[in-house]
Coordinates of C-alpha atoms and ligand atoms in Angstrom, one line a residue:
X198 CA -0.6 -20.2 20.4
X199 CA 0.7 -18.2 17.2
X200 CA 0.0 -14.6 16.5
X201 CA 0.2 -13.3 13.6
X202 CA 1.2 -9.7 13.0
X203 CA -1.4 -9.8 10.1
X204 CA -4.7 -12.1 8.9
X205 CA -6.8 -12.0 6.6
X206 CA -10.9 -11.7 8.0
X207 CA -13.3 -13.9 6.1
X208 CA -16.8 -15.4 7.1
X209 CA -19.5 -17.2 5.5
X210 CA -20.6 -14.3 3.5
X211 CA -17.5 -14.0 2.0
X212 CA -17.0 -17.5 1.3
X213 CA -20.4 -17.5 -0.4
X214 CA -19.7 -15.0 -2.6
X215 CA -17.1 -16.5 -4.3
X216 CA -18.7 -19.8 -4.5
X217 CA -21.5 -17.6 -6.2
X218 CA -19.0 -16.4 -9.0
X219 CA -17.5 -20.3 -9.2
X220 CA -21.1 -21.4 -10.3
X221 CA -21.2 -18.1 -13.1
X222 CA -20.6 -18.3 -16.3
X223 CA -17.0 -15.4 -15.5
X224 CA -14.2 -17.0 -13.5
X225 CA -12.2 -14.1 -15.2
X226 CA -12.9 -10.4 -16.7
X227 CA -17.0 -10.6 -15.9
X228 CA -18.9 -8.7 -13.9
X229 CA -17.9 -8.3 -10.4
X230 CA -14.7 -6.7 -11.9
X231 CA -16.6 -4.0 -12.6
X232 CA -18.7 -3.8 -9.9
X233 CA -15.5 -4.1 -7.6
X234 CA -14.3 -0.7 -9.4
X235 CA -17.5 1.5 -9.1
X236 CA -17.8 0.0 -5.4
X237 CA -14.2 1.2 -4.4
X238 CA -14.8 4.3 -6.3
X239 CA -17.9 5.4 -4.7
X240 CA -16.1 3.9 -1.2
X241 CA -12.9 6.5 -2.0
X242 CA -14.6 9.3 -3.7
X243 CA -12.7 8.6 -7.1
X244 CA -13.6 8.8 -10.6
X245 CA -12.2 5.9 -12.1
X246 CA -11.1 2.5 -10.6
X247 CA -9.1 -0.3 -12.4
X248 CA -8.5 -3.1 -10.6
X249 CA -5.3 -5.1 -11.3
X250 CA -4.1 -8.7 -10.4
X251 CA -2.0 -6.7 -7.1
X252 CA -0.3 -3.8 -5.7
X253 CA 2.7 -4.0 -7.8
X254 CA 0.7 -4.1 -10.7
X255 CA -1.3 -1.3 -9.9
X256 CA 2.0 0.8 -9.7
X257 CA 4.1 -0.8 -12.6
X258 CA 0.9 0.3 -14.4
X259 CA -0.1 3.8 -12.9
X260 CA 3.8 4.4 -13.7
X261 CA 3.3 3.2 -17.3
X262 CA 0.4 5.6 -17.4
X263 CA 2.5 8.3 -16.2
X264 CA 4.5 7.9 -19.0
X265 CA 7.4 7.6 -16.8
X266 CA 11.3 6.3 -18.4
X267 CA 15.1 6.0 -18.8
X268 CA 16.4 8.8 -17.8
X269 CA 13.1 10.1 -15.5
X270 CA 13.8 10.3 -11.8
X271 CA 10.8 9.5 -9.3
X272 CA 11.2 10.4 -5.5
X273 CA 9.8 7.6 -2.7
X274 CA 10.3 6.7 0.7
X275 CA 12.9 4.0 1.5
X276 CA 10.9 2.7 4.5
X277 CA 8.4 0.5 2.4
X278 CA 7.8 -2.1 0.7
X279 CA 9.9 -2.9 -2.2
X280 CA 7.5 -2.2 -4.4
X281 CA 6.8 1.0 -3.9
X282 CA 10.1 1.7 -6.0
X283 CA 10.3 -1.5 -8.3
X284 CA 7.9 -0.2 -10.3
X285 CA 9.6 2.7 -11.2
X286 CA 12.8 0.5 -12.5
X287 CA 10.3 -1.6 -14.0
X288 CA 9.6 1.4 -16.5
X289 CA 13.6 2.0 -16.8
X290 CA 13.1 5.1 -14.4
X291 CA 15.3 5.4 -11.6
X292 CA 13.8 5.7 -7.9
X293 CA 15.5 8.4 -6.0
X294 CA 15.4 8.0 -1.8
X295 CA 14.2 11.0 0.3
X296 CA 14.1 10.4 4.1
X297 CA 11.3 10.0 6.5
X298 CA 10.0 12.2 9.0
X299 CA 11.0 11.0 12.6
X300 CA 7.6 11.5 13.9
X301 CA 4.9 10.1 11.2
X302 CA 7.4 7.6 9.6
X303 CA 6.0 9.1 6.4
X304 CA 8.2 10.3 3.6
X305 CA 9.4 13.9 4.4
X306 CA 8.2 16.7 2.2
X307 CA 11.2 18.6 3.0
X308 CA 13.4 15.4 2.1
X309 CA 11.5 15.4 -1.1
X310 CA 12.5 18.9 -1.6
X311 CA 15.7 18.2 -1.6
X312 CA 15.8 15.7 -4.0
X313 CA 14.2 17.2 -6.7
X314 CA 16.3 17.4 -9.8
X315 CA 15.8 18.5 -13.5
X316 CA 15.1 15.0 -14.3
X317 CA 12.3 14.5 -11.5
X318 CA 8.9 13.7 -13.2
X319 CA 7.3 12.2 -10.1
X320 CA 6.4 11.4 -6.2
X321 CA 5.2 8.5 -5.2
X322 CA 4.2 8.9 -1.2
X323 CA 3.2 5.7 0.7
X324 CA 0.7 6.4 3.6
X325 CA 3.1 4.0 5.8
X326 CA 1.4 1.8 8.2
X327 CA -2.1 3.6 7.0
X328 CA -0.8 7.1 8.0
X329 CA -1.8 9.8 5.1
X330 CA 0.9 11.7 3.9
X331 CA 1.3 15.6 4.6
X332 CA -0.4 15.8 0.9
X333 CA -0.9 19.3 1.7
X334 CA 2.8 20.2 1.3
X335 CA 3.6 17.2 -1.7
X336 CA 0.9 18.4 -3.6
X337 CA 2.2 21.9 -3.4
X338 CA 5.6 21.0 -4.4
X339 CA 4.4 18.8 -6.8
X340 CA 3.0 21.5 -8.5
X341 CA 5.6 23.9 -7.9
X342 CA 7.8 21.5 -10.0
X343 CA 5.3 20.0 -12.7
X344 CA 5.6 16.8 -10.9
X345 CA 2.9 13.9 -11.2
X346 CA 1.6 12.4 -7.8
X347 CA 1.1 8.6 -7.7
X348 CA 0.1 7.6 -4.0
X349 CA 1.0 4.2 -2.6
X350 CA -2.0 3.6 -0.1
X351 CA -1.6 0.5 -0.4
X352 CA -1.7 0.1 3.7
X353 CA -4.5 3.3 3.4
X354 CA -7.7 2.3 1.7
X355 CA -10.5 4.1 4.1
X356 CA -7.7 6.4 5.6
X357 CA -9.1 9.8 6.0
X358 CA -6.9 13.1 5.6
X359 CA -8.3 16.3 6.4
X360 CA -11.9 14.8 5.8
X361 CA -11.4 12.8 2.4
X362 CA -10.3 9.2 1.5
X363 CA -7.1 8.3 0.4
X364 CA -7.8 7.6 -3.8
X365 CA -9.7 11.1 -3.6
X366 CA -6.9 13.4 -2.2
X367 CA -6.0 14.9 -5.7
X368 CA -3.3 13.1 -6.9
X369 CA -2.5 11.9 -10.4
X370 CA -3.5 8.1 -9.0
X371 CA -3.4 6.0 -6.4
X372 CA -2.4 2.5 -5.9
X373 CA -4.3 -0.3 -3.4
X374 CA -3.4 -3.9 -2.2
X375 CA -5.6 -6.1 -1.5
X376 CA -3.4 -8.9 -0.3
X377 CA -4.5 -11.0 2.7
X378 CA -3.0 -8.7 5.5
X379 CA -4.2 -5.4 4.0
X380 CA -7.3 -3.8 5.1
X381 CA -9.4 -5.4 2.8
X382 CA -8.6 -8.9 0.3
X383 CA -9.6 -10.3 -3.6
X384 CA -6.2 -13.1 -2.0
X385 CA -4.2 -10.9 -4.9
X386 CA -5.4 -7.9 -6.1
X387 CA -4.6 -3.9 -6.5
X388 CA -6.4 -1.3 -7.9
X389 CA -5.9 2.3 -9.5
X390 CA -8.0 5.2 -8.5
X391 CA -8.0 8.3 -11.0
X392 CA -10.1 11.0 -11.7
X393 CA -8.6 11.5 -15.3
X394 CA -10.3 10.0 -18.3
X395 CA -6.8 10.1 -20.4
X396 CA -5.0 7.8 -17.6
X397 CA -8.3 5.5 -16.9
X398 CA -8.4 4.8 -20.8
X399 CA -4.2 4.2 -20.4
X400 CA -4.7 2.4 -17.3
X401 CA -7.2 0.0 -19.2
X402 CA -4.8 -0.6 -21.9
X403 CA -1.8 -1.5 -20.0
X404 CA -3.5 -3.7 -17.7
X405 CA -4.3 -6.2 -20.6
X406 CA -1.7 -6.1 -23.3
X407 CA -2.1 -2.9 -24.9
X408 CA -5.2 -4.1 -26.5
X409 CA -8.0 -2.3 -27.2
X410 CA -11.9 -3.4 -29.2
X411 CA -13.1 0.8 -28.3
X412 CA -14.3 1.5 -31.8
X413 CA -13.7 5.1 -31.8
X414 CA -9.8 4.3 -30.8
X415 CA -9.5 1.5 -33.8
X416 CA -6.9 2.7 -36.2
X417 CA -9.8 0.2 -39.1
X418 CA -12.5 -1.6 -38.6
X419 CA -11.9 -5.0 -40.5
X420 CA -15.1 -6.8 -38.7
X421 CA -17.0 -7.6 -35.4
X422 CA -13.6 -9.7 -34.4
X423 CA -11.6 -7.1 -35.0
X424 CA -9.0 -5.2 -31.8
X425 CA -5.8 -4.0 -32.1
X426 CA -2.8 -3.8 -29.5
X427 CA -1.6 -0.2 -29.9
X428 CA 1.5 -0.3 -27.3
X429 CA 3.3 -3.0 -25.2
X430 CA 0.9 -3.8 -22.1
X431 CA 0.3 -6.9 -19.7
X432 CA -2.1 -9.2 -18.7
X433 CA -2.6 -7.9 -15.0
X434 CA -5.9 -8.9 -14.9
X435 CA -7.6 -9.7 -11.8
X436 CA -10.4 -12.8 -11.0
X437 CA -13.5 -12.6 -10.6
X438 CA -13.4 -14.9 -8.1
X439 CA -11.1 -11.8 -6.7
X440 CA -13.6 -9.4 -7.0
X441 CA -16.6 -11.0 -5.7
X442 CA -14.5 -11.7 -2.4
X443 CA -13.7 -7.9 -2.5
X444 CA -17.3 -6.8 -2.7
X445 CA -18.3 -9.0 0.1
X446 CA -14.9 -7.4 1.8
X447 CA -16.3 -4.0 1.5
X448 CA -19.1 -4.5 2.9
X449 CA -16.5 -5.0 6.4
X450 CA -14.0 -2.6 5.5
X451 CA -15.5 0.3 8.3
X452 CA -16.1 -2.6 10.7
X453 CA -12.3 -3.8 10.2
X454 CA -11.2 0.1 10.8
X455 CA -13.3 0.2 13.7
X456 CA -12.0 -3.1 15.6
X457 CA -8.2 -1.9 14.2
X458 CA -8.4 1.6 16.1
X459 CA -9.9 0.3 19.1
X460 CA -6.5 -2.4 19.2
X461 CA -4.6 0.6 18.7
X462 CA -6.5 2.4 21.2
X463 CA -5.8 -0.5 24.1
X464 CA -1.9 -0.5 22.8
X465 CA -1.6 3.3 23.5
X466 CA -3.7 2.6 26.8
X467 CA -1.3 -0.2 27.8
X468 CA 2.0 1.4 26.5
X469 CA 1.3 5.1 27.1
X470 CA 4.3 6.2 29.6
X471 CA 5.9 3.0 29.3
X472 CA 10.0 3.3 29.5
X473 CA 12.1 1.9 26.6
X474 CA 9.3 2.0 23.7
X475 CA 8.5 4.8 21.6
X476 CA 4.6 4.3 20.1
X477 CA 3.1 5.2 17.0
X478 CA 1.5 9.1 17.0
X479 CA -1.5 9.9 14.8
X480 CA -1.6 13.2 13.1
X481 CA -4.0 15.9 13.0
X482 CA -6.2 15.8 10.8
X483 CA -5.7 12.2 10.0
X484 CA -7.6 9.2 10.3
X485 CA -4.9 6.1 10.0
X486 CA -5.6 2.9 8.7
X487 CA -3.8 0.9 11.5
X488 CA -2.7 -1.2 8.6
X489 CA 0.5 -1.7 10.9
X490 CA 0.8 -0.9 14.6
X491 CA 5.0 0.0 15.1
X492 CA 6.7 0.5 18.5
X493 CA 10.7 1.2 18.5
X494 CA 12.9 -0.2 21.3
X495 CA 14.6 2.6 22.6
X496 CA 16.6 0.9 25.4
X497 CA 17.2 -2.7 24.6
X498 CA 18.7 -4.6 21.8
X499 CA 16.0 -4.8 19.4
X500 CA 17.2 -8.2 18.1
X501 CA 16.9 -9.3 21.6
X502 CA 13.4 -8.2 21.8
X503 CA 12.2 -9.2 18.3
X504 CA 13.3 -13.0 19.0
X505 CA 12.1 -12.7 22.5
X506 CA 8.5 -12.5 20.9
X507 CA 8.6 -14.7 18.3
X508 CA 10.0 -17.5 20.7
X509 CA 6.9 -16.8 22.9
X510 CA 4.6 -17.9 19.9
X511 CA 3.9 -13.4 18.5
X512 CA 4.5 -12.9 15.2
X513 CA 6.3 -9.5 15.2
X514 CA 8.2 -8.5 12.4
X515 CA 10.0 -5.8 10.8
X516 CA 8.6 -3.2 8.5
X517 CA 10.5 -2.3 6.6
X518 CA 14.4 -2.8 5.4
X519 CA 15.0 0.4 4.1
X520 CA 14.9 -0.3 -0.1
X521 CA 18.2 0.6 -0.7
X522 CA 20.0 -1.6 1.6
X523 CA 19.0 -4.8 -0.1
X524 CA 21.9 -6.5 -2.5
X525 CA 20.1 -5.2 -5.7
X526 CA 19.8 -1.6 -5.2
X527 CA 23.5 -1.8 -3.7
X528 CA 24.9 -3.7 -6.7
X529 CA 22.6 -0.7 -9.3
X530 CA 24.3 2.7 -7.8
X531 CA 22.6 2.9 -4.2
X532 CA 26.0 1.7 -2.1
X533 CA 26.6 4.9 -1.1
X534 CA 22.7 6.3 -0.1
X535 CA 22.1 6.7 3.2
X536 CA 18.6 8.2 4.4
X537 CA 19.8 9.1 8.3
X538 CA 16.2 8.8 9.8
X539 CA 14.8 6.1 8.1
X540 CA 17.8 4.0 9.3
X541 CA 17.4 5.1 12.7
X542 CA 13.8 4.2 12.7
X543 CA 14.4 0.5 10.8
X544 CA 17.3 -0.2 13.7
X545 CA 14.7 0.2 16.6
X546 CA 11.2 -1.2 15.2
X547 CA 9.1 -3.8 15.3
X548 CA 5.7 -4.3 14.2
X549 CA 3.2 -5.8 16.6
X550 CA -0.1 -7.6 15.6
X551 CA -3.0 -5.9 14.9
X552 CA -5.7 -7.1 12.6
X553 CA -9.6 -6.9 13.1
X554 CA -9.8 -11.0 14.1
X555 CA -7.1 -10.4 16.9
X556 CA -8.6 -11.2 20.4
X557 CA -8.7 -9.4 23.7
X558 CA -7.1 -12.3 24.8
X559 CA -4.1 -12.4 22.3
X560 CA -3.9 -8.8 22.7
X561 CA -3.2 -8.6 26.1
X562 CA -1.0 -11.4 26.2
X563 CA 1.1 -9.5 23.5
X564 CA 1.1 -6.4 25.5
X565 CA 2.4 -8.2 28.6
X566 CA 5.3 -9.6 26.8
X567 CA 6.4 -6.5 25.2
X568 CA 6.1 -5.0 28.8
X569 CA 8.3 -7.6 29.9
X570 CA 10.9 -8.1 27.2
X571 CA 11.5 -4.0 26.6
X572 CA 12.2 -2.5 29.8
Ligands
PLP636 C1 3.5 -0.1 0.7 C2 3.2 -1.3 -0.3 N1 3.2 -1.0 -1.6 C3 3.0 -2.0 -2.5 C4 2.7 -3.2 -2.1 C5 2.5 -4.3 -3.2 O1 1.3 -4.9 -3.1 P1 1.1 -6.4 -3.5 O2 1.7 -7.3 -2.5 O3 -0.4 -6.6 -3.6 O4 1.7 -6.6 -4.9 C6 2.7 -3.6 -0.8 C7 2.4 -4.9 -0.3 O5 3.0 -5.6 0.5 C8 3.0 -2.5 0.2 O6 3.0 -2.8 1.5

């Protein structure tokens, strides 16, 4: 038996679906694009939707659309995925590290404070592990500072805060994934949620090349063939293969929430009061994802633990490496950077499975190994 921290869910309707679009005249750029778009809209609350070929696309984009370059600073999290500031080197822009809070794991508005310079010209929060952020307080610093707001939910899409959906909250944009582990999957895919025509038309433009056929933003009309590219954009388009596995997704996506909280809910039941691990907290307020489910070893060698459960067949693993550690952002000017909590919090956790396909079964044989290996 092999757990995994994370799966994918697909059934026969969801297989279907994409056979459907196989048999269609659009393998690529057709309808269920579209369709995806208004559906996560509607789903989020949002405006606009532009769904990209993945989550790293959606924020090398959104950060194109920002306008963001050399010289900008943007703030993130270091406890994410690399991604989260990748995107911002992409654009030449240079991500700046402000430290988690010890009790959400979520970037720390007062951290962010901190590191607000001339140069900042945005924050890109990432609802860790599904968590929202305290938008309250980003959003008011944000604006306190002229600062743009590009969310990371890419572990957050149906993640509630103070009763909205992460991709309506009020920021600038916000990012999906909907690779196989996150809460719902196209196999690749990301999307963009905005509720500002400007960046939706800029979004558009930089997910295929720069090139536009809109009429009224032609420079000339030489004939029916005619389209221009107008700036340097990429092809990050998505399938519609993608997109027709993403509708039929959707239609799951509160079912999957429901089965991840009540997994949650057994690993509190089973853990609650238990010596030597720390469990996740929800906040206020908040309805979590449950993208990821993180204890931390407080007493024992967290090594020890982690290999303890892989060699009994559980997939654990370690979210995340804080981004600055890794060789790259050493060897570009982050040697010295050192985010106290978020190191603290990488050195004692470890992510166990949780996934809507997991059984009771595999559940509780996870929960008596970690009851065994951590105390
Ligand atoms: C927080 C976060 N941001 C961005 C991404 C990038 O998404 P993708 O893998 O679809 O490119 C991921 C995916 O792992 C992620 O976890």
């Amino acid at each position: 038996m092999y757990i995994p921290y994370g799966r994918q869910c697909i059934d026969e309707e969801d297989i279907q679906a994409v056979v459907e679009v196989l048999r269609s005249d659009y393998l690529t750029t057709g309808p269920k694009v579209k369709e995806f778009e208004e559906k996560i809209a509607e789903y989020t609350g949002a405006r606009y939707g532009v769904a990209v070929c993945n989550g790293t696309a959606a924020l090398h984009v959104a950060c194109l659309a920002a306008g963001l370059k050399e010289g900008d600073e943007v703030i993130t999290t270091p406890i994410t995925f690399a991604a989260s500031a990748n995107c911002a080197l992409y654009c030449g822009a240079t991500p700046v590290f402000a430290d988690i809070d010890p009790v959400t794991y979520n970037i720390s508005p007062e951290e962010i404070e901190k590191k607000i310079t001339p140069r900042t010209k945005a924050i890109i929060p990432v609802h860790y592990t599904g968590q929202p952020c305290n938008m309250n307080e980003i959003h008011r610093i944000a604006k306190g500072h002229g600062l743009l707001v590009i969310e990371d939910g890419a572990h957050a899409l149906g993640a509630v805060y103070q009763g909205k959906k992460v991709g309506s909250l009020g920021s600038d944009m916000t990012c999906f994934s909907f690779h196989p582990v996150k809460p719902i999957t196209t196999g690749e895919g990301g999307m963009i949620m905005t509720d500002d025509e400007e960046l939706y038309k800029k979004l558009l433009l930089y997910r295929s090349h720069g090139i536009t056929r809109e009429e009224e933003m032609l420079s000339e009309q030489q004939g029916a063939w005619y389209y221009e590219q107008q700036f340097l954009g990429y092809n990050y388009r998505i399938t519609d293969i993608g997109c027709a596995l993403g509708l039929s997704q959707l239609k799951k996506l509160d079912s999957f929430l429901q089965r991840r909280k009540e997994i949650v809910a057994r690993y509190t039941e089973a853990f609650e009061g238990l010596n030597g691990i720390r469990i996740p907290e929800q906040m206020d307020g908040c309805e979590s994802g449950w993208h990821l489910y993180m204890i931390q070893v407080l007493e024992k060698d967290r090594k020890e633990v982690f290999d303890r459960l892989r060699a009994a067949g559980i997939g654990v693993n370690v979210h995340y490496i804080p981004v600055y550690q890794f060789p790259y952002y050493r060897q570009h000017g982050y040697k010295d950077v050192c985010c106290e909590q978020a190191e603290q919090f990488y050195a004692r956790a470890i992510s166990l499975p949780v996934f809507p396909a997991l059984t009771e079964e595999q559940q509780e044989y996870v929960i008596q190994k970690v009851k065994e290996f951590v105390s």
